[in-house]
Each structure stands twice: as structure tokens, then as C-alpha cells.
mmCIF file with all atom_site columns, C-alpha atoms and ligand atoms in Angstrom:
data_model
loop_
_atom_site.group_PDB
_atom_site.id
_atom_site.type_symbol
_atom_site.label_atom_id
_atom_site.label_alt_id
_atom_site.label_comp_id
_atom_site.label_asym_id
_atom_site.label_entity_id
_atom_site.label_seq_id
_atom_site.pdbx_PDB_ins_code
_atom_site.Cartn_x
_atom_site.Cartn_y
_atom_site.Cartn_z
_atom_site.occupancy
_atom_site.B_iso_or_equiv
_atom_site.pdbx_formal_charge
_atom_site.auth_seq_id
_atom_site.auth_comp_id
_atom_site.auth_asym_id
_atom_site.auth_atom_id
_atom_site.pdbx_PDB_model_num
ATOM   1   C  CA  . UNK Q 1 1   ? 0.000   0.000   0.000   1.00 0.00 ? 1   UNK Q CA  1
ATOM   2   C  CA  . UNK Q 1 2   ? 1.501   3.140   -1.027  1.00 0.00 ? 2   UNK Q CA  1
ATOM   3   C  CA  . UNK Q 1 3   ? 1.017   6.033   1.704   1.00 0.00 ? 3   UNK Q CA  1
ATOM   4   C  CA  . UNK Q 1 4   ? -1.141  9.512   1.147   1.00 0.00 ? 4   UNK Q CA  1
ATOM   5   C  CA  . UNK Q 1 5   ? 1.897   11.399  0.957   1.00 0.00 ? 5   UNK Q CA  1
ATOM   6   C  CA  . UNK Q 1 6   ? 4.098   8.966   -1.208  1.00 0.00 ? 6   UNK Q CA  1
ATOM   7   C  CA  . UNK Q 1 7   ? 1.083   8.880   -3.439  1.00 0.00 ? 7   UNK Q CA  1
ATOM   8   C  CA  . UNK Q 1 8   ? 0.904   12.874  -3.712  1.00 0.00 ? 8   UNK Q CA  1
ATOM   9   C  CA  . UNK Q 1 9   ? 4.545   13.061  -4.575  1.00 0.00 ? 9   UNK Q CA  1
ATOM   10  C  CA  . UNK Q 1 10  ? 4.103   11.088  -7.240  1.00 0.00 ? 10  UNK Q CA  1
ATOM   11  C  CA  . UNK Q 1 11  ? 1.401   12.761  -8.434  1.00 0.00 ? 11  UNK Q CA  1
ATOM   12  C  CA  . UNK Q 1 12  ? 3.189   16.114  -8.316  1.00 0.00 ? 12  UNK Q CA  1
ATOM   13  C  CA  . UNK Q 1 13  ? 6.344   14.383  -10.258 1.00 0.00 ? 13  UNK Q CA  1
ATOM   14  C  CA  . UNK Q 1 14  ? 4.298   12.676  -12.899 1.00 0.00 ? 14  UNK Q CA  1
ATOM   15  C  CA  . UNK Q 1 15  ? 2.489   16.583  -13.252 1.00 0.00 ? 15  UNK Q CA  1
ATOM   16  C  CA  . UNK Q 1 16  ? 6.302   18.202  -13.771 1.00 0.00 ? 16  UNK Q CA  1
ATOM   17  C  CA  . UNK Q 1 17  ? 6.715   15.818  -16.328 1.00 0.00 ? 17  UNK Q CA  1
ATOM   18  C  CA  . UNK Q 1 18  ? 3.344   16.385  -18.299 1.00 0.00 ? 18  UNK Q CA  1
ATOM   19  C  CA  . UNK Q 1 19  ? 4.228   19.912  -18.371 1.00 0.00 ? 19  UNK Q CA  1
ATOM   20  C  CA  . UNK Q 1 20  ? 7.813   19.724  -19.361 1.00 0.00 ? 20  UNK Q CA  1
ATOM   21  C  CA  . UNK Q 1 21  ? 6.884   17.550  -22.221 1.00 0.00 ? 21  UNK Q CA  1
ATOM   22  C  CA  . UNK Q 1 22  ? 8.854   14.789  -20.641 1.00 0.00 ? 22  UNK Q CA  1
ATOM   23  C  CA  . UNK Q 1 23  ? 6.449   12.068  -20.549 1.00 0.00 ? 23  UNK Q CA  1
ATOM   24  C  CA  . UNK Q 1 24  ? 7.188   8.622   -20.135 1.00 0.00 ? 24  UNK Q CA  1
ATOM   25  C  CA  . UNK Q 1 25  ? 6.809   6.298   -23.171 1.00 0.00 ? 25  UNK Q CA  1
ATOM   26  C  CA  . UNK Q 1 26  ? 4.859   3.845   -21.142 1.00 0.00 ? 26  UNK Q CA  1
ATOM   27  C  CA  . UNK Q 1 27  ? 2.540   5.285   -19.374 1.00 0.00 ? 27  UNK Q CA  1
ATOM   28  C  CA  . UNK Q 1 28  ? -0.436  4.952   -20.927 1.00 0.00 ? 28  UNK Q CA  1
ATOM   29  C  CA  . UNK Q 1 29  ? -0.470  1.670   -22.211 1.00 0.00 ? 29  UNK Q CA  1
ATOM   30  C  CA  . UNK Q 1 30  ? 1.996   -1.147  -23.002 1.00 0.00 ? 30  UNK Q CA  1
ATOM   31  C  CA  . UNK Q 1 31  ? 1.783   -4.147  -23.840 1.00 0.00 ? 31  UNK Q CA  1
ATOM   32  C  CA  . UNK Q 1 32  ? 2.329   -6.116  -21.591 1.00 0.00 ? 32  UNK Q CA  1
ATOM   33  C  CA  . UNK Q 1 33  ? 0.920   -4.691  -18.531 1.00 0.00 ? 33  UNK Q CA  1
ATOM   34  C  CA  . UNK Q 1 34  ? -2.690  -5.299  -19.227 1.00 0.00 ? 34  UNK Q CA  1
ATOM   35  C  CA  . UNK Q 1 35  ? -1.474  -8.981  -18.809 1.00 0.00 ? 35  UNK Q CA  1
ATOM   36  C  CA  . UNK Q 1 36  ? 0.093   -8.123  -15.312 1.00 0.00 ? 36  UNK Q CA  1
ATOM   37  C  CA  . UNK Q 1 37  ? -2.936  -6.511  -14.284 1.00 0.00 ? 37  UNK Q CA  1
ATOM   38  C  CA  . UNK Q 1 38  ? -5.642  -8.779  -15.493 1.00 0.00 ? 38  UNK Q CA  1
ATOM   39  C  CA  . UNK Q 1 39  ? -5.363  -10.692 -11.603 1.00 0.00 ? 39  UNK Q CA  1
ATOM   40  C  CA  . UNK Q 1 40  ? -5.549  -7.704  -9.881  1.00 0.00 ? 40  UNK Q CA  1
ATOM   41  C  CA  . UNK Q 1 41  ? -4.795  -3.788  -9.105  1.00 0.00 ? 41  UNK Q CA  1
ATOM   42  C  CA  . UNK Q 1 42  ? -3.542  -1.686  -6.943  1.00 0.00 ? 42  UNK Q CA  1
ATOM   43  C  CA  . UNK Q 1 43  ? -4.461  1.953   -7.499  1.00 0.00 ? 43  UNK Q CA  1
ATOM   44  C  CA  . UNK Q 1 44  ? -2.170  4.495   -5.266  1.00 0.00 ? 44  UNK Q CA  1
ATOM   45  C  CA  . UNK Q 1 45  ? -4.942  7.106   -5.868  1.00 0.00 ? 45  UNK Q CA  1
ATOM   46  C  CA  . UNK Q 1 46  ? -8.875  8.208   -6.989  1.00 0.00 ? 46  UNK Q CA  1
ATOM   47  C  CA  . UNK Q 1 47  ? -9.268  10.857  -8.516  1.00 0.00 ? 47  UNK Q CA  1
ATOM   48  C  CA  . UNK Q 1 48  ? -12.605 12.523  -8.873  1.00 0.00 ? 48  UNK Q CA  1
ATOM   49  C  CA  . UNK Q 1 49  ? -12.131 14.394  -12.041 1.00 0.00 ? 49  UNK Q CA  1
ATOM   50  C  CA  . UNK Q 1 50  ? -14.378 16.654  -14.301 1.00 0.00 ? 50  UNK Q CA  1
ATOM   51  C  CA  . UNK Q 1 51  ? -15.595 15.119  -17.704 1.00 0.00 ? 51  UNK Q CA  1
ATOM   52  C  CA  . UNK Q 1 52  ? -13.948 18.151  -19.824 1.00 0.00 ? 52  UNK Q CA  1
ATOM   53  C  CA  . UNK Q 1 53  ? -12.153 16.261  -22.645 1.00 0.00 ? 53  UNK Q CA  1
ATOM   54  C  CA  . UNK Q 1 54  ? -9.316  18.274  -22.137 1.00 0.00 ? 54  UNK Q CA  1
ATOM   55  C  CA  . UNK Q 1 55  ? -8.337  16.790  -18.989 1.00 0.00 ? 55  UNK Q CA  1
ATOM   56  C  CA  . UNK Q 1 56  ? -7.453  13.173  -18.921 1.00 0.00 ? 56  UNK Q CA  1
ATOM   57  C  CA  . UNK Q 1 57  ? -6.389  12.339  -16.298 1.00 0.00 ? 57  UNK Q CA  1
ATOM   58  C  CA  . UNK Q 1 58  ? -3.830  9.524   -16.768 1.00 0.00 ? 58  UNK Q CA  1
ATOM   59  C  CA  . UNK Q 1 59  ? -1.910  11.973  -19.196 1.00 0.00 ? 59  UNK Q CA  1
ATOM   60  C  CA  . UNK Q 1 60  ? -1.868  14.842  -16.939 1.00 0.00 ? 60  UNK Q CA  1
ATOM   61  C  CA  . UNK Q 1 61  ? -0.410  12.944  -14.513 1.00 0.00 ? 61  UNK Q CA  1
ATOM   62  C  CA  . UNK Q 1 62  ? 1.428   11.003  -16.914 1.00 0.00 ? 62  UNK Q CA  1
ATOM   63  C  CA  . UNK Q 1 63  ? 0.459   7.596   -15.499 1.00 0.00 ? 63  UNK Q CA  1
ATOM   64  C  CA  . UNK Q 1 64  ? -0.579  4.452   -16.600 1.00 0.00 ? 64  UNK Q CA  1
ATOM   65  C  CA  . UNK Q 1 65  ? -2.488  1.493   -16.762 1.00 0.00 ? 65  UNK Q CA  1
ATOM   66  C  CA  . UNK Q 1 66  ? -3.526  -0.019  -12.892 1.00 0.00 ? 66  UNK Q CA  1
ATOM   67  C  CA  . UNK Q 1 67  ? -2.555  3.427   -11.783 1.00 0.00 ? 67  UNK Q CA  1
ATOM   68  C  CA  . UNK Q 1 68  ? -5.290  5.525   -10.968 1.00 0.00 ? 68  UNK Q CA  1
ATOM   69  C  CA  . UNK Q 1 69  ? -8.979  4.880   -9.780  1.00 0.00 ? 69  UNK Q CA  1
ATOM   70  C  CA  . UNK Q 1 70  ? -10.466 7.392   -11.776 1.00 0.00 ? 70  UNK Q CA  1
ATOM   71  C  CA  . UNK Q 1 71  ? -14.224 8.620   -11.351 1.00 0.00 ? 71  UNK Q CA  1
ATOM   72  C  CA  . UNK Q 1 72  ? -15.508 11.442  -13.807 1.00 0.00 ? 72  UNK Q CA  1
ATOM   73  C  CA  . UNK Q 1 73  ? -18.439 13.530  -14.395 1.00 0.00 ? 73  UNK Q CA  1
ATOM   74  C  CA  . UNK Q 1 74  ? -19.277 17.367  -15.192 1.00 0.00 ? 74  UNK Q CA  1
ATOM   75  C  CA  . UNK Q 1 75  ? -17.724 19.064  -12.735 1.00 0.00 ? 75  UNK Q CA  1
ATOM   76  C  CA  . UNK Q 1 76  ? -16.848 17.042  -10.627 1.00 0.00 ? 76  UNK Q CA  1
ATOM   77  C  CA  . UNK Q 1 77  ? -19.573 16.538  -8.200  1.00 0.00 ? 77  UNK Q CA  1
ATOM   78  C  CA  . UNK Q 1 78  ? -20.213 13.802  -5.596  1.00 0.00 ? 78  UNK Q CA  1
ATOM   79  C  CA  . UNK Q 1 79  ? -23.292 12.344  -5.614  1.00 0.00 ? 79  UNK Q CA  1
ATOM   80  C  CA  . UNK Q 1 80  ? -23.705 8.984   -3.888  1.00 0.00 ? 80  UNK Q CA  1
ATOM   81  C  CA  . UNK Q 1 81  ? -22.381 6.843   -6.230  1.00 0.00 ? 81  UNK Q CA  1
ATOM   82  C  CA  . UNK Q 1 82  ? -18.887 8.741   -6.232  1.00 0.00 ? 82  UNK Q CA  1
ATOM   83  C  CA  . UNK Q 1 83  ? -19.403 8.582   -2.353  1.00 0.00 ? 83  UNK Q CA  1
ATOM   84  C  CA  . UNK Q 1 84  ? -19.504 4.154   -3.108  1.00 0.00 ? 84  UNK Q CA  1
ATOM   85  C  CA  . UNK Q 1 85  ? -16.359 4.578   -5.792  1.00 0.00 ? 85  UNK Q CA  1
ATOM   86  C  CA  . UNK Q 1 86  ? -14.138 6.313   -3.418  1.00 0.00 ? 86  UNK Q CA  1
ATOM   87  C  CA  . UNK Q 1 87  ? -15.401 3.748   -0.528  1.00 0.00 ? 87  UNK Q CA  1
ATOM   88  C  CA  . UNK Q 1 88  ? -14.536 0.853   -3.076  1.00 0.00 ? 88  UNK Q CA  1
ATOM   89  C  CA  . UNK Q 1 89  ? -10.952 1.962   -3.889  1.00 0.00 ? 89  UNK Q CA  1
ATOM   90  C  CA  . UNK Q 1 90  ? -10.183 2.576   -0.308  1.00 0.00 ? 90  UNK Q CA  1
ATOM   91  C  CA  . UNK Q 1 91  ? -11.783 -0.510  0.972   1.00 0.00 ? 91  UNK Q CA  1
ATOM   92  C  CA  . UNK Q 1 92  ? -10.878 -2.831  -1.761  1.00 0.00 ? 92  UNK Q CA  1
ATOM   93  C  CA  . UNK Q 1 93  ? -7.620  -2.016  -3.400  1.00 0.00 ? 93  UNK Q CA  1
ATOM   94  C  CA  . UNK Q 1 94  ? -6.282  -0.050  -0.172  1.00 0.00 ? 94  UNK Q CA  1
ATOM   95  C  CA  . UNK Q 1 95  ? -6.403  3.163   -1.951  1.00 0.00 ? 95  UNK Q CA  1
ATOM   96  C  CA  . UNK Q 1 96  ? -5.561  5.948   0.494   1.00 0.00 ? 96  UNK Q CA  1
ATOM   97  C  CA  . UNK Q 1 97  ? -5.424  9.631   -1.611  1.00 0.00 ? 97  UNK Q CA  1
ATOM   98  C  CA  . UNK Q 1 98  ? -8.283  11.232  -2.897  1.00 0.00 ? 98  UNK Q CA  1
ATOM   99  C  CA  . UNK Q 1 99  ? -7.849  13.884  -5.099  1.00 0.00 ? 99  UNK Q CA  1
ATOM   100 C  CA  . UNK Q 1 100 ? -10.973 16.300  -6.179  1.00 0.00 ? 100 UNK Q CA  1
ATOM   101 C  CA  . UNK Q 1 101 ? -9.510  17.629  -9.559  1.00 0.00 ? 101 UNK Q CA  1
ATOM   102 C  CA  . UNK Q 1 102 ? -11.485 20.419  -10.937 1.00 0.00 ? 102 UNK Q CA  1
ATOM   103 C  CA  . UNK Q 1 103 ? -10.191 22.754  -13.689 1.00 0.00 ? 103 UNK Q CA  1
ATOM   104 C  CA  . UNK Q 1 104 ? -10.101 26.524  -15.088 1.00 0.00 ? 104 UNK Q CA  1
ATOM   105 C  CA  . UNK Q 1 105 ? -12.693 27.680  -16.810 1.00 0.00 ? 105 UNK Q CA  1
ATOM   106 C  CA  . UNK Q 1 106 ? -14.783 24.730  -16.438 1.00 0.00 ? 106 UNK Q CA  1
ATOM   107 C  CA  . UNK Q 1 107 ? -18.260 24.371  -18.614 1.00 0.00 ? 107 UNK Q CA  1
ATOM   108 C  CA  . UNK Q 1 108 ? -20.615 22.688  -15.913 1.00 0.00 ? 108 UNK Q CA  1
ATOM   109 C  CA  . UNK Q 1 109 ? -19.684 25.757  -13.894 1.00 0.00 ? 109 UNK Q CA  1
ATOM   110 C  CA  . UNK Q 1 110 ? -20.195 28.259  -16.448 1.00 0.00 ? 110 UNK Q CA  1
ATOM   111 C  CA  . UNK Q 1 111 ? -23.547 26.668  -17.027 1.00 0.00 ? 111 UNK Q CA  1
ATOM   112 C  CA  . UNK Q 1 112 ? -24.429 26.645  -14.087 1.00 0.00 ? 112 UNK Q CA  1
ATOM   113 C  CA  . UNK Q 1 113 ? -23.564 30.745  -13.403 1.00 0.00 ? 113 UNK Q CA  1
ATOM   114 C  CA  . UNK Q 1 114 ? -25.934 31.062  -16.528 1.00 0.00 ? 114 UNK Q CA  1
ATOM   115 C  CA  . UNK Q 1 115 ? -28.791 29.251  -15.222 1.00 0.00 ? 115 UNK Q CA  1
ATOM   116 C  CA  . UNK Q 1 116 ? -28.357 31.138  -11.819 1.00 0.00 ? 116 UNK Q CA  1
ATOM   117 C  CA  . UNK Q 1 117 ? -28.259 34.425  -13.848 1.00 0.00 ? 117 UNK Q CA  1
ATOM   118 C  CA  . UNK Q 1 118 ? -30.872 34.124  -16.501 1.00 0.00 ? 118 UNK Q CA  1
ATOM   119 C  CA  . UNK Q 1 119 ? -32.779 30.695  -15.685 1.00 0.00 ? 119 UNK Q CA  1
ATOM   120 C  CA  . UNK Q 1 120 ? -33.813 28.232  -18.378 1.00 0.00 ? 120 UNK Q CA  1
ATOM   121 C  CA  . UNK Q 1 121 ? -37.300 26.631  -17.716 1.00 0.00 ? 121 UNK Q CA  1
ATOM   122 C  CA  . UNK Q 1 122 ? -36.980 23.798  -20.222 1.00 0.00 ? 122 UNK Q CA  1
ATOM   123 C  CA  . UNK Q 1 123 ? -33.410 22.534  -18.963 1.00 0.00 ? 123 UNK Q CA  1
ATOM   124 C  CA  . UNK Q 1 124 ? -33.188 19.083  -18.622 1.00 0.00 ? 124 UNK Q CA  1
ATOM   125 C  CA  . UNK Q 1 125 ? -33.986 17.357  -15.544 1.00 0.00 ? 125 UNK Q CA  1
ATOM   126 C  CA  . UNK Q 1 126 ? -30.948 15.562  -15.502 1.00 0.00 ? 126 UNK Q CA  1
ATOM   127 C  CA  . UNK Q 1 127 ? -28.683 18.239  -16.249 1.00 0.00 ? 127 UNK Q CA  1
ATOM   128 C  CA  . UNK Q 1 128 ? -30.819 20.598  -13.797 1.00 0.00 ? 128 UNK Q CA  1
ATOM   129 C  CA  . UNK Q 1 129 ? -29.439 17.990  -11.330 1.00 0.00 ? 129 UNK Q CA  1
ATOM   130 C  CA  . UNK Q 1 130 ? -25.955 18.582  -11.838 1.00 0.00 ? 130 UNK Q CA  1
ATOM   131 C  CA  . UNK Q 1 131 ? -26.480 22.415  -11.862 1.00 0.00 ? 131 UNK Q CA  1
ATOM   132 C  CA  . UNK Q 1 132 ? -28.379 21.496  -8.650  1.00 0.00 ? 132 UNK Q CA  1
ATOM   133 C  CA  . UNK Q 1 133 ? -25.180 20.178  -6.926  1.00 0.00 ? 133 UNK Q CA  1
ATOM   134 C  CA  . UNK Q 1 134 ? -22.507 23.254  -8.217  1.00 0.00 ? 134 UNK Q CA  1
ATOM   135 C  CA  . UNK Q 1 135 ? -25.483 26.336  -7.225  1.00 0.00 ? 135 UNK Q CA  1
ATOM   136 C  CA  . UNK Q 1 136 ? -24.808 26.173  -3.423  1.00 0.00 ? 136 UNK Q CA  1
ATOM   137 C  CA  . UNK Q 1 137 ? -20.635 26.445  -3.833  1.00 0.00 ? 137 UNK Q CA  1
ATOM   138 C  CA  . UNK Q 1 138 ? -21.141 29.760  -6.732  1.00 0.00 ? 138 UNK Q CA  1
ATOM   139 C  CA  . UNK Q 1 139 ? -24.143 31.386  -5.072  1.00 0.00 ? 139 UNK Q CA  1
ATOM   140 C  CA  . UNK Q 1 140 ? -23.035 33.267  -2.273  1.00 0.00 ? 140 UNK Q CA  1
ATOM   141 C  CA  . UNK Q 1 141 ? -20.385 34.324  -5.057  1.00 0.00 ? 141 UNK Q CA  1
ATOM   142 C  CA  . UNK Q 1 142 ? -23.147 35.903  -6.878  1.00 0.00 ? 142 UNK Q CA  1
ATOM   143 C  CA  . UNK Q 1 143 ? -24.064 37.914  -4.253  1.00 0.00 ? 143 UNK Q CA  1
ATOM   144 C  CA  . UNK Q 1 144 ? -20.442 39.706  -4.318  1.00 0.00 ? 144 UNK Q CA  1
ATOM   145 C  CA  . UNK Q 1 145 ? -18.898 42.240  -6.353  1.00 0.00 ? 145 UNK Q CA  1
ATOM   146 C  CA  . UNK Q 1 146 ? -17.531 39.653  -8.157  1.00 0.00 ? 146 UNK Q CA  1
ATOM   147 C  CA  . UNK Q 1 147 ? -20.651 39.169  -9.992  1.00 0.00 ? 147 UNK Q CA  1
ATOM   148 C  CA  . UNK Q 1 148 ? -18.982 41.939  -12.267 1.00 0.00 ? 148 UNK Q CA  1
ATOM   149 C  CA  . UNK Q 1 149 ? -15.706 40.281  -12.691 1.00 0.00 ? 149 UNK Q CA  1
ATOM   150 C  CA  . UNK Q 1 150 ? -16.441 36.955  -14.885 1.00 0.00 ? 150 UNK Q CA  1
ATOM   151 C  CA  . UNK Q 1 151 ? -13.205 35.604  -14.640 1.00 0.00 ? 151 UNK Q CA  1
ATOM   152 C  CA  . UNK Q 1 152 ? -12.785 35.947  -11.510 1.00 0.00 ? 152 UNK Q CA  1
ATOM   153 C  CA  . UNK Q 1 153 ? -16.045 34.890  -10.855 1.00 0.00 ? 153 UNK Q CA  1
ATOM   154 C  CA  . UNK Q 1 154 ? -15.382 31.553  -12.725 1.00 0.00 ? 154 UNK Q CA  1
ATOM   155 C  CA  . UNK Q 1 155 ? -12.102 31.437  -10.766 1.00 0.00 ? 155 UNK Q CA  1
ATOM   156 C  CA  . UNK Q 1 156 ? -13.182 31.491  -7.555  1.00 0.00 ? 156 UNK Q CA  1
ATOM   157 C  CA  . UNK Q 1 157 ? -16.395 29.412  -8.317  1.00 0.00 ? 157 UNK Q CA  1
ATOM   158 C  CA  . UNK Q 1 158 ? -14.478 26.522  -9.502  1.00 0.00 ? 158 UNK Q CA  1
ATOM   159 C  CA  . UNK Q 1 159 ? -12.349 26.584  -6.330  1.00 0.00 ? 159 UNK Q CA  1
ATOM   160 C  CA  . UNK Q 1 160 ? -15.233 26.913  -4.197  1.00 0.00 ? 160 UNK Q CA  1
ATOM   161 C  CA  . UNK Q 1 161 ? -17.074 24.053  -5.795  1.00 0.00 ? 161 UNK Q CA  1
ATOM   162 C  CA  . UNK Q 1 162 ? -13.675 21.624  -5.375  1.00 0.00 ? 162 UNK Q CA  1
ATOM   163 C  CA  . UNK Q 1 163 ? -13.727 22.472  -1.849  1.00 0.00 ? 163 UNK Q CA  1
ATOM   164 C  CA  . UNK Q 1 164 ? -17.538 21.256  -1.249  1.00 0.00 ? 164 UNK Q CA  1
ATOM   165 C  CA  . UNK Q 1 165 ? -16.950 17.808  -3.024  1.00 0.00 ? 165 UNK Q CA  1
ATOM   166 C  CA  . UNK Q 1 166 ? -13.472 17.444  -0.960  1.00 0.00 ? 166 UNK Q CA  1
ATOM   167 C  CA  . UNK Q 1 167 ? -15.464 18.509  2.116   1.00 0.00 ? 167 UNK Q CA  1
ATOM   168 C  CA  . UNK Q 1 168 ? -19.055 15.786  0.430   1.00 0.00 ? 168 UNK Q CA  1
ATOM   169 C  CA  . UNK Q 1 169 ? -16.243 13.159  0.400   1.00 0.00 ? 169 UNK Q CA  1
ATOM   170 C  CA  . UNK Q 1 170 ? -14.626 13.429  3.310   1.00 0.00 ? 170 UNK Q CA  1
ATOM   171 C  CA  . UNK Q 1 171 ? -17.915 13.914  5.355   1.00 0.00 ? 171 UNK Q CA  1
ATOM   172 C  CA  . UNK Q 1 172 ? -19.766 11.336  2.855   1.00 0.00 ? 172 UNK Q CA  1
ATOM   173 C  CA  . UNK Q 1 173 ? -19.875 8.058   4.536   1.00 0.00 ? 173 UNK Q CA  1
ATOM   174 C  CA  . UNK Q 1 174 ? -19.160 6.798   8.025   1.00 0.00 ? 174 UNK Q CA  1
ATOM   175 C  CA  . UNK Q 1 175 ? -16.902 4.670   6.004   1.00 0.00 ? 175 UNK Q CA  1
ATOM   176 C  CA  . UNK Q 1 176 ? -14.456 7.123   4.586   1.00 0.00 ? 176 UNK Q CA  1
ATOM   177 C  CA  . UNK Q 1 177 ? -14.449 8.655   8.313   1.00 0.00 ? 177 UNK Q CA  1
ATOM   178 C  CA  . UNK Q 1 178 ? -13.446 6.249   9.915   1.00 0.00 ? 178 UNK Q CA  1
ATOM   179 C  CA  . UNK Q 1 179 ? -10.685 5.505   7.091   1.00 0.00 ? 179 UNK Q CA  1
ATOM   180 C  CA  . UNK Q 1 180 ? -9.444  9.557   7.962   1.00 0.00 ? 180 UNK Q CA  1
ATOM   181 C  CA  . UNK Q 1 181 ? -9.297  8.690   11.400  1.00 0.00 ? 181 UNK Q CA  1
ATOM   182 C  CA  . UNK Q 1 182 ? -7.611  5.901   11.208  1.00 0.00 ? 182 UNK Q CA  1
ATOM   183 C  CA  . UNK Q 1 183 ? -6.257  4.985   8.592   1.00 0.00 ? 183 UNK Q CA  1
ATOM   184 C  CA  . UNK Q 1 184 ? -4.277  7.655   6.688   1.00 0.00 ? 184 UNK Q CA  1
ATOM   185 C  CA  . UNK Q 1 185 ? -6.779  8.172   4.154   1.00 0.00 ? 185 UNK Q CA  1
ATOM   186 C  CA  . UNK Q 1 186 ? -6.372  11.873  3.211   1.00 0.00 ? 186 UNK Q CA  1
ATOM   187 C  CA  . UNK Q 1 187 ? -8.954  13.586  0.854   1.00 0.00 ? 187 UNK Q CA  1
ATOM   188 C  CA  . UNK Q 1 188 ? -7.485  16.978  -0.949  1.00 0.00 ? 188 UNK Q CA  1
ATOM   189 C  CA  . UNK Q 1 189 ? -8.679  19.433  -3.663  1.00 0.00 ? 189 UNK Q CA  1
ATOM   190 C  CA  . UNK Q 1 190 ? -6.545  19.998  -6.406  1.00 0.00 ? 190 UNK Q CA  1
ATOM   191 C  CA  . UNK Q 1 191 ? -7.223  22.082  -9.915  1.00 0.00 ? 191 UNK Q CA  1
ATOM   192 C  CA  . UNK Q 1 192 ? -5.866  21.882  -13.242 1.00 0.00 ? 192 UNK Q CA  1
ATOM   193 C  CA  . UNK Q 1 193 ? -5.296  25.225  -15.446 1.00 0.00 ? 193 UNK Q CA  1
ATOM   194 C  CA  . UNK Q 1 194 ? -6.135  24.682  -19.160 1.00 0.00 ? 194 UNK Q CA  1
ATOM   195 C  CA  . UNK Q 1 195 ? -3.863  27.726  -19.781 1.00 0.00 ? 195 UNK Q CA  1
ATOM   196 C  CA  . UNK Q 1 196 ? -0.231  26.032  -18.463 1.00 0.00 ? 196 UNK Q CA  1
ATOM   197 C  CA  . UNK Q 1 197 ? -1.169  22.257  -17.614 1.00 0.00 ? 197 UNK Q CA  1
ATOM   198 C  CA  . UNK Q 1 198 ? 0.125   22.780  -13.641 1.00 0.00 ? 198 UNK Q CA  1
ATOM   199 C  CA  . UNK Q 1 199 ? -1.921  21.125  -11.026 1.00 0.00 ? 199 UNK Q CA  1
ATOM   200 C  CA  . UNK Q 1 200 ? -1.934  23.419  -7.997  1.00 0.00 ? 200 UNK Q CA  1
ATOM   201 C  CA  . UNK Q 1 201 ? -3.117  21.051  -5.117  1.00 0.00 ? 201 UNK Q CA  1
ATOM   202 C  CA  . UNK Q 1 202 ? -4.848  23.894  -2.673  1.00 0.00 ? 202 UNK Q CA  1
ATOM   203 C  CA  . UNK Q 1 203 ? -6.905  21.975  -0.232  1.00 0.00 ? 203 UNK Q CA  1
ATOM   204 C  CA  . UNK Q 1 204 ? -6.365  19.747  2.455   1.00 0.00 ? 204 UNK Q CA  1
ATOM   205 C  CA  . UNK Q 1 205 ? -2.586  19.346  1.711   1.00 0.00 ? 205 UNK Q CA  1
ATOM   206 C  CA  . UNK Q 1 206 ? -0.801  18.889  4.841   1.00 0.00 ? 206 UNK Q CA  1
ATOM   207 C  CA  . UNK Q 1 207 ? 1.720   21.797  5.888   1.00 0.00 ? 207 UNK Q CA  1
ATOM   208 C  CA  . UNK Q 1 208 ? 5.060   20.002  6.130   1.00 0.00 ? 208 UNK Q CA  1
ATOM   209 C  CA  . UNK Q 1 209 ? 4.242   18.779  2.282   1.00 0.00 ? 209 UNK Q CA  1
HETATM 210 ZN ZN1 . ZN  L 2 .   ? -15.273 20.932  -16.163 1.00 0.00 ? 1   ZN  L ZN1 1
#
């Protein structure tokens, strides 16, 4: 089992090398790992990711197959079954780092600034339940001056919305409290900038890291 901390530092490396264009050859696929793996796994972290097809998040991290236990959706919200996946790595394949990775300038969380702003009544139930899980994190921001700053608005939204699913997760399930308690499960928001491909872990990171 590879520790939180070991597993963040390789996170961070395999990040350096994404941006310097120094990726290795392997780690997406080769061929002969998928016969390695086919008995079992051993993920070192989850990450709860956002759908956007320009973050994927093997490459970004520049990992591989067996690697990561990797849950996406539009914006990266937790609903209950993200609650179960993060349960199932830890519990299962002895998965202890969580990483919420959100992103700049993210679409579910543009939408959903839209629909706060000038609301659509035929929106799709399903989609209206996404929106439905973002609103609480951006509106309060709407009710600042930021409201005239859409960048910055967008900024700070996406932030806020990483640290709600890191705080959903970590508070999700008796489960996953028990495995913060006691055993070294940590749970941290991290987001990825279109713009210069760093990750800039922000929440939850411990101080000494
Ligand atoms: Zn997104």
C-alpha cells in the first residue's frame, strides 16, 4: 500500500513531467501490462475528475495502466455513487489519496452561473441535477462584487465548488471517516489550469508537504 503522501509526490512528479513535455513512453499503455494486471490492481490514488475532454487524467499525470482509480463527471460533483467509488478503492484495493480535480474555466460551472443568472425553464432534468449540486458552492459568489468580474467569478467558483466535493467526500460516509481517522486516508482538492497544464493542489494538503 503506497502512503497519502508517497502517493501525492508522485502525483506532483508525474504533473512536472506532463508539463515539461517529458512524458514517459509507457505510461499509458503497453503491452504487456494489461497482462500483469488482469489478476488484480492496486491503485495508489482516486481521482474525482471533471468530464472536460481536455483533462485526462492519466496523461496529466502522466500515469498508466492499474494506476489511478479514476471517477468522472461534469464538474466534478459527488453524488452517492462517487461517495460508493471512493469507498470501493479505499476498501478494496487499499487506496488511500483522494484527489478532487477540478479545472479553469470549467463548462458545468459556467452553465451553471448562466442558469443562476438568466434561468432556463426547459433545462433538462438531468442536467438541472448537476447544476443542482454546483449552485450552493457559486451562489453566495453571486451575491459579491464579483458578480462583475467573470473571470474571476469563474475562478473562484471553480475553487469553491472543489472544496464542497473534498469537504461531500470526506464527510460522505461513516466509512471514509473512519478511514481519515484511522487509517491515513487523506482527501485533498486539487485544480488543473487549461492555460499552463500545472496542477496546484490547494486543499487539504498537509503543511510540512
Ligand atoms: Zn469541467
Amino acid at each position: 500500500m503506497i502512503s497519502a503522501l508517497d502517493a501525492l509526490a508522485l502525483l506532483r512528479d508525474g504533473n512536472r513531467r506532463f508539463v515539461a513535455d517529458d512524458r514517459s513512453h509507457d505510461a499509458v499503455a503497453s503491452r504487456t501490462r494489461p497482462i500483469e494486471l488482469a489478476a488484480r490492481q492496486e491503485p495508489f490514488a482516486a481521482i474525482l475528475g471533471c468530464s472536460d475532454s481536455r483533462v485526462p487524467v492519466e496523461i496529466v499525470f502522466d500515469q498508466g495502466l492499474g494506476d489511478l482509480f479514476v471517477i468522472r463527471v461534469a464538474g466534478n460533483i459527488v453524488a452517492p455513487s462517487q461517495v460508493g467509488s471512493v469507498e470501493f478503492a479505499a476498501e478494496r484495493y487499499g487506496t488511500r489519496l483522494v484527489v478532487v480535480l477540478g479545472h479553469s474555466n470549467c463548462g458545468a460551472i459556467g452553465a451553471t452561473l448562466e442558469q443562476l443568472q438568466r434561468p432556463k425553464e426547459n433545462q433538462s432534468h438531468n442536467l438541472h441535477s448537476i447544476v443542482d449540486l454546483i449552485r450552493p458552492s457559486v451562489e453566495d459568489l453571486l451575491a459579491t462584487d464579483l458578480r462583475y468580474d467573470l473571470n474571476e467569478l469563474v475562478h473562484q467558483a471553480v475553487r469553491a465548488n472543489i472544496r464542497v466535493s473534498v469537504n461531500h467526500l470526506r464527510h460522505g460516509s461513516e466509512i471514509i471517516e473512519q478511514l481519515v481517522r484511522g487509517d491515513g486516508l487523506l482527501v485533498v482538492g486539487a485544480e488543473y489550469s487549461l492555460e499552463t497544464g500545472v496542477v496546484d493542489f490547494f486543499d487539504g494538503v498537509p503543511e510540512q508537504w
